[in-house]
PDB file of C-alpha atoms and ligand atoms in Angstrom:
ATOM      1  CA  UNK A 227      17.967  62.085  55.866  1.00  0.00           C
ATOM      2  CA  UNK A 228      17.971  63.810  52.039  1.00  0.00           C
ATOM      3  CA  UNK A 229      14.174  63.876  50.363  1.00  0.00           C
ATOM      4  CA  UNK A 230      15.877  61.062  48.155  1.00  0.00           C
ATOM      5  CA  UNK A 231      16.098  58.775  51.190  1.00  0.00           C
ATOM      6  CA  UNK A 232      13.287  59.764  52.721  1.00  0.00           C
ATOM      7  CA  UNK A 233      11.263  58.681  49.490  1.00  0.00           C
ATOM      8  CA  UNK A 234      12.811  55.207  49.264  1.00  0.00           C
ATOM      9  CA  UNK A 235      12.361  54.734  52.757  1.00  0.00           C
ATOM     10  CA  UNK A 236       8.624  55.555  52.533  1.00  0.00           C
ATOM     11  CA  UNK A 237       8.460  53.203  49.357  1.00  0.00           C
ATOM     12  CA  UNK A 238      10.645  50.373  50.999  1.00  0.00           C
ATOM     13  CA  UNK A 239       8.196  50.507  54.234  1.00  0.00           C
ATOM     14  CA  UNK A 240       4.981  50.655  52.456  1.00  0.00           C
ATOM     15  CA  UNK A 241       2.219  50.058  52.991  1.00  0.00           C
ATOM     16  CA  UNK A 242       1.306  53.104  55.633  1.00  0.00           C
ATOM     17  CA  UNK A 243      -1.372  53.198  58.100  1.00  0.00           C
ATOM     18  CA  UNK A 244      -1.220  57.131  58.565  1.00  0.00           C
ATOM     19  CA  UNK A 245      -0.574  60.425  56.734  1.00  0.00           C
ATOM     20  CA  UNK A 246       2.984  61.748  57.448  1.00  0.00           C
ATOM     21  CA  UNK A 247       4.307  64.844  55.829  1.00  0.00           C
ATOM     22  CA  UNK A 248       7.641  65.638  55.586  1.00  0.00           C
ATOM     23  CA  UNK A 249       7.734  68.732  53.393  1.00  0.00           C
ATOM     24  CA  UNK A 250       8.469  69.313  49.928  1.00  0.00           C
ATOM     25  CA  UNK A 251       5.253  67.473  48.904  1.00  0.00           C
ATOM     26  CA  UNK A 252       6.980  64.095  50.224  1.00  0.00           C
ATOM     27  CA  UNK A 253       4.050  62.320  52.373  1.00  0.00           C
ATOM     28  CA  UNK A 254       2.940  58.752  53.427  1.00  0.00           C
ATOM     29  CA  UNK A 255      -0.217  57.611  51.710  1.00  0.00           C
ATOM     30  CA  UNK A 256      -2.340  55.898  54.496  1.00  0.00           C
ATOM     31  CA  UNK A 257      -3.941  52.495  53.235  1.00  0.00           C
ATOM     32  CA  UNK A 258      -7.290  52.869  54.804  1.00  0.00           C
ATOM     33  CA  UNK A 259     -10.411  54.691  52.981  1.00  0.00           C
ATOM     34  CA  UNK A 260     -10.042  58.191  52.557  1.00  0.00           C
ATOM     35  CA  UNK A 261     -13.302  58.415  54.435  1.00  0.00           C
ATOM     36  CA  UNK A 262     -11.752  56.913  57.607  1.00  0.00           C
ATOM     37  CA  UNK A 263      -8.368  59.044  57.881  1.00  0.00           C
ATOM     38  CA  UNK A 264     -10.426  61.937  59.580  1.00  0.00           C
ATOM     39  CA  UNK A 265     -10.593  59.687  62.680  1.00  0.00           C
ATOM     40  CA  UNK A 266      -6.790  60.176  63.479  1.00  0.00           C
ATOM     41  CA  UNK A 267      -7.293  64.208  63.617  1.00  0.00           C
ATOM     42  CA  UNK A 268     -10.352  63.874  65.851  1.00  0.00           C
ATOM     43  CA  UNK A 269      -8.411  61.856  68.281  1.00  0.00           C
ATOM     44  CA  UNK A 270      -5.591  64.060  67.835  1.00  0.00           C
ATOM     45  CA  UNK A 271      -7.286  67.192  68.571  1.00  0.00           C
ATOM     46  CA  UNK A 272      -9.259  65.307  71.669  1.00  0.00           C
ATOM     47  CA  UNK A 273      -5.546  63.992  72.909  1.00  0.00           C
ATOM     48  CA  UNK A 274      -4.063  67.327  72.590  1.00  0.00           C
ATOM     49  CA  UNK A 275      -7.144  69.198  74.180  1.00  0.00           C
ATOM     50  CA  UNK A 276      -7.100  67.194  77.368  1.00  0.00           C
ATOM     51  CA  UNK A 277      -3.376  66.925  78.068  1.00  0.00           C
ATOM     52  CA  UNK A 278      -3.221  70.878  77.639  1.00  0.00           C
ATOM     53  CA  UNK A 279      -6.065  71.337  79.672  1.00  0.00           C
ATOM     54  CA  UNK A 280      -4.559  69.201  82.592  1.00  0.00           C
ATOM     55  CA  UNK A 281      -1.089  69.816  82.307  1.00  0.00           C
ATOM     56  CA  UNK A 282      -1.277  73.401  81.106  1.00  0.00           C
ATOM     57  CA  UNK A 283       2.586  75.077  81.127  1.00  0.00           C
ATOM     58  CA  UNK A 284       3.841  71.831  82.843  1.00  0.00           C
ATOM     59  CA  UNK A 285       3.582  69.865  79.764  1.00  0.00           C
ATOM     60  CA  UNK A 286       7.131  70.298  78.945  1.00  0.00           C
ATOM     61  CA  UNK A 287       7.977  68.793  82.262  1.00  0.00           C
ATOM     62  CA  UNK A 288       6.482  65.691  81.650  1.00  0.00           C
ATOM     63  CA  UNK A 289       6.804  62.135  80.153  1.00  0.00           C
ATOM     64  CA  UNK A 290       4.540  60.183  78.378  1.00  0.00           C
ATOM     65  CA  UNK A 291       4.089  56.694  77.225  1.00  0.00           C
ATOM     66  CA  UNK A 292       2.201  55.752  74.494  1.00  0.00           C
ATOM     67  CA  UNK A 293       0.824  52.073  74.693  1.00  0.00           C
ATOM     68  CA  UNK A 294       0.074  50.320  70.954  1.00  0.00           C
ATOM     69  CA  UNK A 295       1.884  53.484  69.344  1.00  0.00           C
ATOM     70  CA  UNK A 296       1.524  52.110  65.760  1.00  0.00           C
ATOM     71  CA  UNK A 297       3.871  54.195  63.532  1.00  0.00           C
ATOM     72  CA  UNK A 298       4.085  56.488  66.226  1.00  0.00           C
ATOM     73  CA  UNK A 299       1.486  59.361  65.031  1.00  0.00           C
ATOM     74  CA  UNK A 300       0.382  60.395  68.594  1.00  0.00           C
ATOM     75  CA  UNK A 301       3.984  59.754  69.871  1.00  0.00           C
ATOM     76  CA  UNK A 302       5.404  62.414  67.408  1.00  0.00           C
ATOM     77  CA  UNK A 303       2.571  64.718  67.758  1.00  0.00           C
ATOM     78  CA  UNK A 304       3.186  64.779  71.828  1.00  0.00           C
ATOM     79  CA  UNK A 305       7.019  65.191  71.323  1.00  0.00           C
ATOM     80  CA  UNK A 306       6.090  68.259  69.074  1.00  0.00           C
ATOM     81  CA  UNK A 307       3.861  69.776  71.567  1.00  0.00           C
ATOM     82  CA  UNK A 308       7.225  69.844  73.666  1.00  0.00           C
ATOM     83  CA  UNK A 309       6.491  67.020  75.996  1.00  0.00           C
ATOM     84  CA  UNK A 310       9.924  66.200  77.612  1.00  0.00           C
ATOM     85  CA  UNK A 311      10.261  62.646  76.181  1.00  0.00           C
ATOM     86  CA  UNK A 312       7.942  60.308  74.863  1.00  0.00           C
ATOM     87  CA  UNK A 313       8.466  56.264  74.755  1.00  0.00           C
ATOM     88  CA  UNK A 314       6.269  54.417  72.349  1.00  0.00           C
ATOM     89  CA  UNK A 315       5.610  50.807  72.691  1.00  0.00           C
ATOM     90  CA  UNK A 316       3.942  48.476  70.256  1.00  0.00           C
ATOM     91  CA  UNK A 317       3.629  44.739  70.232  1.00  0.00           C
ATOM     92  CA  UNK A 318       4.593  44.605  66.644  1.00  0.00           C
ATOM     93  CA  UNK A 319       8.316  45.281  65.736  1.00  0.00           C
ATOM     94  CA  UNK A 320       7.053  45.958  61.861  1.00  0.00           C
ATOM     95  CA  UNK A 321       5.368  49.145  63.318  1.00  0.00           C
ATOM     96  CA  UNK A 322       8.153  50.379  65.308  1.00  0.00           C
ATOM     97  CA  UNK A 323      10.269  50.254  62.287  1.00  0.00           C
ATOM     98  CA  UNK A 324       8.001  52.792  60.467  1.00  0.00           C
ATOM     99  CA  UNK A 325       7.875  54.958  63.576  1.00  0.00           C
ATOM    100  CA  UNK A 326      11.390  55.095  63.780  1.00  0.00           C
ATOM    101  CA  UNK A 327      11.961  55.877  60.317  1.00  0.00           C
ATOM    102  CA  UNK A 328       9.549  58.474  60.430  1.00  0.00           C
ATOM    103  CA  UNK A 329      10.741  60.376  63.628  1.00  0.00           C
ATOM    104  CA  UNK A 330      14.366  60.093  62.082  1.00  0.00           C
ATOM    105  CA  UNK A 331      13.313  61.465  58.798  1.00  0.00           C
ATOM    106  CA  UNK A 332      11.599  64.480  60.263  1.00  0.00           C
ATOM    107  CA  UNK A 333      14.729  64.636  62.932  1.00  0.00           C
ATOM    108  CA  UNK A 334      12.365  64.680  65.856  1.00  0.00           C
ATOM    109  CA  UNK A 335      14.126  63.988  69.252  1.00  0.00           C
ATOM    110  CA  UNK A 336      12.878  62.776  72.330  1.00  0.00           C
ATOM    111  CA  UNK A 337      11.282  59.665  71.337  1.00  0.00           C
ATOM    112  CA  UNK A 338      12.511  56.243  72.126  1.00  0.00           C
ATOM    113  CA  UNK A 339      10.234  53.147  70.259  1.00  0.00           C
ATOM    114  CA  UNK A 340      10.408  49.899  72.255  1.00  0.00           C
ATOM    115  CA  UNK A 341       8.728  46.633  71.530  1.00  0.00           C
ATOM    116  CA  UNK A 342       6.332  45.579  74.440  1.00  0.00           C
ATOM    117  CA  UNK A 343       2.713  44.311  75.497  1.00  0.00           C
ATOM    118  CA  UNK A 344       0.492  46.179  77.167  1.00  0.00           C
ATOM    119  CA  UNK A 345      -0.226  43.043  79.200  1.00  0.00           C
ATOM    120  CA  UNK A 346       3.253  43.226  81.168  1.00  0.00           C
ATOM    121  CA  UNK A 347       3.782  46.920  81.143  1.00  0.00           C
ATOM    122  CA  UNK A 348       4.407  47.286  84.643  1.00  0.00           C
ATOM    123  CA  UNK A 349       7.205  44.562  84.918  1.00  0.00           C
ATOM    124  CA  UNK A 350       8.721  46.128  81.621  1.00  0.00           C
ATOM    125  CA  UNK A 351       8.988  49.599  82.906  1.00  0.00           C
ATOM    126  CA  UNK A 352       8.757  49.851  86.492  1.00  0.00           C
ATOM    127  CA  UNK A 353       8.212  53.565  86.699  1.00  0.00           C
ATOM    128  CA  UNK A 354       5.110  55.735  85.789  1.00  0.00           C
ATOM    129  CA  UNK A 355       4.759  58.525  83.084  1.00  0.00           C
ATOM    130  CA  UNK A 356       2.974  61.557  83.916  1.00  0.00           C
ATOM    131  CA  UNK A 357       0.922  61.286  80.763  1.00  0.00           C
ATOM    132  CA  UNK A 358      -0.183  57.715  79.003  1.00  0.00           C
ATOM    133  CA  UNK A 359      -1.910  57.606  75.664  1.00  0.00           C
ATOM    134  CA  UNK A 360      -3.952  53.994  75.338  1.00  0.00           C
ATOM    135  CA  UNK A 361      -5.436  54.484  71.955  1.00  0.00           C
ATOM    136  CA  UNK A 362      -7.178  52.335  69.793  1.00  0.00           C
ATOM    137  CA  UNK A 363      -6.105  49.327  71.360  1.00  0.00           C
ATOM    138  CA  UNK A 364      -8.595  48.356  74.662  1.00  0.00           C
ATOM    139  CA  UNK A 365     -10.925  47.082  72.394  1.00  0.00           C
ATOM    140  CA  UNK A 366      -8.311  44.999  70.591  1.00  0.00           C
ATOM    141  CA  UNK A 367      -7.423  42.963  73.764  1.00  0.00           C
ATOM    142  CA  UNK A 368      -8.761  39.666  75.152  1.00  0.00           C
ATOM    143  CA  UNK A 369      -8.262  40.684  79.028  1.00  0.00           C
ATOM    144  CA  UNK A 370      -9.474  44.526  79.571  1.00  0.00           C
ATOM    145  CA  UNK A 371      -9.208  44.534  83.379  1.00  0.00           C
ATOM    146  CA  UNK A 372      -5.506  42.894  83.369  1.00  0.00           C
ATOM    147  CA  UNK A 373      -4.531  45.759  80.772  1.00  0.00           C
ATOM    148  CA  UNK A 374      -6.261  48.437  82.433  1.00  0.00           C
ATOM    149  CA  UNK A 375      -4.581  47.597  85.604  1.00  0.00           C
ATOM    150  CA  UNK A 376      -1.097  47.515  83.876  1.00  0.00           C
ATOM    151  CA  UNK A 377      -1.842  51.099  82.422  1.00  0.00           C
ATOM    152  CA  UNK A 378      -2.733  52.362  85.960  1.00  0.00           C
ATOM    153  CA  UNK A 379       0.444  51.004  87.152  1.00  0.00           C
ATOM    154  CA  UNK A 380       2.725  52.922  84.658  1.00  0.00           C
ATOM    155  CA  UNK A 381       0.161  56.265  84.761  1.00  0.00           C
ATOM    156  CA  UNK A 382       1.123  59.332  86.905  1.00  0.00           C
ATOM    157  CA  UNK A 383      -1.462  61.597  86.473  1.00  0.00           C
ATOM    158  CA  UNK A 384      -3.786  61.115  83.694  1.00  0.00           C
ATOM    159  CA  UNK A 385      -4.619  58.634  81.217  1.00  0.00           C
ATOM    160  CA  UNK A 386      -6.298  59.212  77.681  1.00  0.00           C
ATOM    161  CA  UNK A 387      -8.081  56.335  76.287  1.00  0.00           C
ATOM    162  CA  UNK A 388      -9.837  55.911  73.299  1.00  0.00           C
ATOM    163  CA  UNK A 389     -12.082  53.116  72.069  1.00  0.00           C
ATOM    164  CA  UNK A 390     -14.635  51.591  70.018  1.00  0.00           C
ATOM    165  CA  UNK A 391     -17.910  51.121  72.019  1.00  0.00           C
ATOM    166  CA  UNK A 392     -20.831  48.541  71.797  1.00  0.00           C
ATOM    167  CA  UNK A 393     -24.246  49.977  72.466  1.00  0.00           C
ATOM    168  CA  UNK A 394     -25.500  49.717  76.108  1.00  0.00           C
ATOM    169  CA  UNK A 395     -27.036  46.897  77.562  1.00  0.00           C
ATOM    170  CA  UNK A 396     -29.406  47.498  80.573  1.00  0.00           C
ATOM    171  CA  UNK A 397     -30.219  44.304  82.854  1.00  0.00           C
ATOM    172  CA  UNK A 398     -30.028  42.198  85.713  1.00  0.00           C
ATOM    173  CA  UNK A 399     -28.577  38.562  86.251  1.00  0.00           C
ATOM    174  CA  UNK A 400     -29.986  36.294  88.783  1.00  0.00           C
ATOM    175  CA  UNK A 401     -26.880  35.642  91.421  1.00  0.00           C
ATOM    176  CA  UNK A 402     -27.652  32.437  93.106  1.00  0.00           C
ATOM    177  CA  UNK A 403     -31.024  32.559  93.438  1.00  0.00           C
ATOM    178  CA  UNK A 404     -34.304  33.674  91.848  1.00  0.00           C
ATOM    179  CA  UNK A 405     -34.341  36.551  94.392  1.00  0.00           C
ATOM    180  CA  UNK A 406     -30.938  37.764  94.385  1.00  0.00           C
ATOM    181  CA  UNK A 407     -30.256  39.856  91.559  1.00  0.00           C
ATOM    182  CA  UNK A 408     -27.158  41.807  90.308  1.00  0.00           C
ATOM    183  CA  UNK A 409     -27.240  45.167  87.818  1.00  0.00           C
ATOM    184  CA  UNK A 410     -25.263  44.996  84.613  1.00  0.00           C
ATOM    185  CA  UNK A 411     -22.540  47.396  84.865  1.00  0.00           C
ATOM    186  CA  UNK A 412     -22.227  47.741  81.193  1.00  0.00           C
ATOM    187  CA  UNK A 413     -21.217  45.199  78.878  1.00  0.00           C
ATOM    188  CA  UNK A 414     -18.302  43.422  77.133  1.00  0.00           C
ATOM    189  CA  UNK A 415     -19.266  42.128  73.732  1.00  0.00           C
ATOM    190  CA  UNK A 416     -16.867  39.426  72.551  1.00  0.00           C
ATOM    191  CA  UNK A 417     -15.432  40.176  68.866  1.00  0.00           C
ATOM    192  CA  UNK A 418     -13.542  37.476  66.607  1.00  0.00           C
ATOM    193  CA  UNK A 419     -10.775  38.861  64.507  1.00  0.00           C
ATOM    194  CA  UNK A 420      -9.745  35.912  63.327  1.00  0.00           C
ATOM    195  CA  UNK A 421      -9.505  36.688  59.601  1.00  0.00           C
ATOM    196  CA  UNK A 422      -7.856  39.834  60.352  1.00  0.00           C
ATOM    197  CA  UNK A 423      -5.541  38.536  62.667  1.00  0.00           C
ATOM    198  CA  UNK A 424      -4.403  35.479  60.263  1.00  0.00           C
ATOM    199  CA  UNK A 425      -4.191  38.001  57.324  1.00  0.00           C
ATOM    200  CA  UNK A 426      -1.197  39.763  59.138  1.00  0.00           C
ATOM    201  CA  UNK A 427      -3.231  42.832  59.593  1.00  0.00           C
ATOM    202  CA  UNK A 428      -1.091  45.067  61.827  1.00  0.00           C
ATOM    203  CA  UNK A 429      -3.792  46.409  63.944  1.00  0.00           C
ATOM    204  CA  UNK A 430      -5.516  43.872  66.098  1.00  0.00           C
ATOM    205  CA  UNK A 431      -4.500  42.616  69.437  1.00  0.00           C
ATOM    206  CA  UNK A 432      -1.889  40.010  70.109  1.00  0.00           C
ATOM    207  CA  UNK A 433      -4.864  37.171  69.767  1.00  0.00           C
ATOM    208  CA  UNK A 434      -7.911  37.044  67.703  1.00  0.00           C
ATOM    209  CA  UNK A 435      -9.902  37.339  70.941  1.00  0.00           C
ATOM    210  CA  UNK A 436     -11.217  40.853  71.181  1.00  0.00           C
ATOM    211  CA  UNK A 437     -13.502  42.588  73.921  1.00  0.00           C
ATOM    212  CA  UNK A 438     -15.459  45.616  73.131  1.00  0.00           C
ATOM    213  CA  UNK A 439     -16.944  47.397  75.959  1.00  0.00           C
ATOM    214  CA  UNK A 440     -19.928  49.375  76.694  1.00  0.00           C
ATOM    215  CA  UNK A 441     -19.557  53.117  77.363  1.00  0.00           C
ATOM    216  CA  UNK A 442     -21.039  52.239  81.291  1.00  0.00           C
ATOM    217  CA  UNK A 443     -18.485  49.022  81.400  1.00  0.00           C
ATOM    218  CA  UNK A 444     -15.645  51.287  80.236  1.00  0.00           C
ATOM    219  CA  UNK A 445     -16.123  53.405  83.215  1.00  0.00           C
ATOM    220  CA  UNK A 446     -16.531  50.911  85.468  1.00  0.00           C
ATOM    221  CA  UNK A 447     -13.543  49.127  84.621  1.00  0.00           C
ATOM    222  CA  UNK A 448     -11.300  51.978  84.598  1.00  0.00           C
ATOM    223  CA  UNK A 449     -12.520  52.747  88.347  1.00  0.00           C
ATOM    224  CA  UNK A 450     -11.950  49.161  89.438  1.00  0.00           C
ATOM    225  CA  UNK A 451      -8.644  49.028  87.626  1.00  0.00           C
ATOM    226  CA  UNK A 452      -7.625  51.924  89.819  1.00  0.00           C
ATOM    227  CA  UNK A 453      -8.295  55.285  88.310  1.00  0.00           C
ATOM    228  CA  UNK A 454      -9.829  57.896  91.158  1.00  0.00           C
ATOM    229  CA  UNK A 455     -11.626  59.564  88.264  1.00  0.00           C
ATOM    230  CA  UNK A 456     -12.414  59.008  84.475  1.00  0.00           C
ATOM    231  CA  UNK A 457     -15.111  61.229  82.086  1.00  0.00           C
ATOM    232  CA  UNK A 458     -15.797  60.482  78.508  1.00  0.00           C
ATOM    233  CA  UNK A 459     -14.987  63.858  76.767  1.00  0.00           C
ATOM    234  CA  UNK A 460     -17.272  65.508  74.320  1.00  0.00           C
ATOM    235  CA  UNK A 461     -16.152  65.164  70.556  1.00  0.00           C
ATOM    236  CA  UNK A 462     -15.517  68.512  68.740  1.00  0.00           C
ATOM    237  CA  UNK A 463     -17.491  69.910  65.992  1.00  0.00           C
ATOM    238  CA  UNK A 464     -16.627  68.578  62.761  1.00  0.00           C
ATOM    239  CA  UNK A 465     -15.488  65.260  64.757  1.00  0.00           C
ATOM    240  CA  UNK A 466     -15.270  61.911  62.797  1.00  0.00           C
ATOM    241  CA  UNK A 467     -18.707  60.261  62.079  1.00  0.00           C
ATOM    242  CA  UNK A 468     -17.815  57.483  64.835  1.00  0.00           C
ATOM    243  CA  UNK A 469     -16.962  59.819  67.485  1.00  0.00           C
ATOM    244  CA  UNK A 470     -19.961  62.137  66.913  1.00  0.00           C
ATOM    245  CA  UNK A 471     -22.318  59.491  66.911  1.00  0.00           C
ATOM    246  CA  UNK A 472     -20.824  58.198  70.358  1.00  0.00           C
ATOM    247  CA  UNK A 473     -19.749  54.967  68.604  1.00  0.00           C
ATOM    248  CA  UNK A 474     -16.078  55.615  69.594  1.00  0.00           C
ATOM    249  CA  UNK A 475     -15.421  57.207  73.009  1.00  0.00           C
ATOM    250  CA  UNK A 476     -12.355  59.122  74.296  1.00  0.00           C
ATOM    251  CA  UNK A 477     -12.146  59.330  77.921  1.00  0.00           C
ATOM    252  CA  UNK A 478      -9.716  61.376  80.553  1.00  0.00           C
ATOM    253  CA  UNK A 479      -9.163  58.989  83.379  1.00  0.00           C
ATOM    254  CA  UNK A 480      -6.904  60.375  86.533  1.00  0.00           C
ATOM    255  CA  UNK A 481      -4.907  58.617  88.868  1.00  0.00           C
TER     256      UNK A 481
HETATM  257  C1  SAM B1193      -5.945  49.897  66.063  1.00  0.00           C
HETATM  258  S1  SAM B1193      -3.846  50.216  66.248  1.00  0.00           S
HETATM  259  C2  SAM B1193      -3.891  51.709  67.305  1.00  0.00           C
HETATM  260  C3  SAM B1193      -2.755  52.524  66.791  1.00  0.00           C
HETATM  261  C4  SAM B1193      -2.738  54.024  67.565  1.00  0.00           C
HETATM  262  N1  SAM B1193      -2.404  53.904  69.107  1.00  0.00           N
HETATM  263  C5  SAM B1193      -3.733  54.693  66.968  1.00  0.00           C
HETATM  264  O1  SAM B1193      -4.779  55.037  68.127  1.00  0.00           O
HETATM  265  O2  SAM B1193      -3.941  54.968  65.938  1.00  0.00           O
HETATM  266  C6  SAM B1193      -3.277  48.904  67.601  1.00  0.00           C
HETATM  267  C7  SAM B1193      -1.906  49.133  67.765  1.00  0.00           C
HETATM  268  O3  SAM B1193      -1.592  48.439  69.027  1.00  0.00           O
HETATM  269  C8  SAM B1193      -0.812  47.235  68.678  1.00  0.00           C
HETATM  270  N2  SAM B1193      -1.110  46.127  69.754  1.00  0.00           N
HETATM  271  C9  SAM B1193      -2.057  45.375  69.720  1.00  0.00           C
HETATM  272  N3  SAM B1193      -1.790  44.552  70.743  1.00  0.00           N
HETATM  273  C10 SAM B1193      -1.098  44.965  71.728  1.00  0.00           C
HETATM  274  C11 SAM B1193      -0.594  44.871  72.621  1.00  0.00           C
HETATM  275  N4  SAM B1193      -0.970  43.707  73.508  1.00  0.00           N
HETATM  276  N5  SAM B1193       0.055  45.551  73.593  1.00  0.00           N
HETATM  277  C12 SAM B1193       0.838  46.525  72.656  1.00  0.00           C
HETATM  278  N6  SAM B1193       0.577  47.053  71.439  1.00  0.00           N
HETATM  279  C13 SAM B1193      -0.348  46.138  70.934  1.00  0.00           C
HETATM  280  C14 SAM B1193      -0.755  47.092  67.608  1.00  0.00           C
HETATM  281  O4  SAM B1193       0.279  46.435  66.813  1.00  0.00           O
HETATM  282  C15 SAM B1193      -0.986  48.487  66.613  1.00  0.00           C
HETATM  283  O5  SAM B1193       0.011  49.216  66.385  1.00  0.00           O
END
């Protein structure tokens, strides 16, 4: 694509969620506040760090599935790091259109973008990917256990999950009688995204009902969904403020 064609595509596909740099000073301008843009870089550093730590030299021989890939920011990053192939899926065709444009304009091969939903991943793919990315989506879905089971089904070795988390709530539920109780294994907060959903926001789930886990709930669900082991990763120095404060977490989960 010529610089003029890239500029025209960027203008036609506005607004953008991520900053993509095409060289010669051509870039997309994220529609989110500048103070929030740092979230992408922190996630990127943590995702790449975890993937490189696990796969090492094998990174070139693995396939990656980016679930809820949006405009393909992380799909692109993995392809550029030499992963053999990347499939990005997203519920919204309007996001995938932008993702395809970016990959084309940058001349990056090895990424395929397909429309799909996390709720039905296993049936859609019928195979697993050594690396799966499940970033910024868990807290937008209304049935997190169903989604995590689907994610487990398509994960070959490692899944990297990034999510908003709510504050932990400790306690006990009465369970059939005053004497019988069960400890909470973390909590899920119900969040109403009706406003954003009805306004056509491109980041919400496919329904306005969202569930946000606490850290303990996240680890509990990952285990029961079928991951052998899961660990919340420490944010790097200079991390985005939400990661630094533990309000968003990046978690590695091994099959
Ligand atoms: C908050 S954005 C996160 C994008 C990207 N993964 C990131 O971390 O920057 C959520 C993305 O997931 C997509 N999405 C929402 N619900 C989905 C679903 N049920 N299945 C697949 N994608 C979904 C949205 O269209 C959006 O692109």
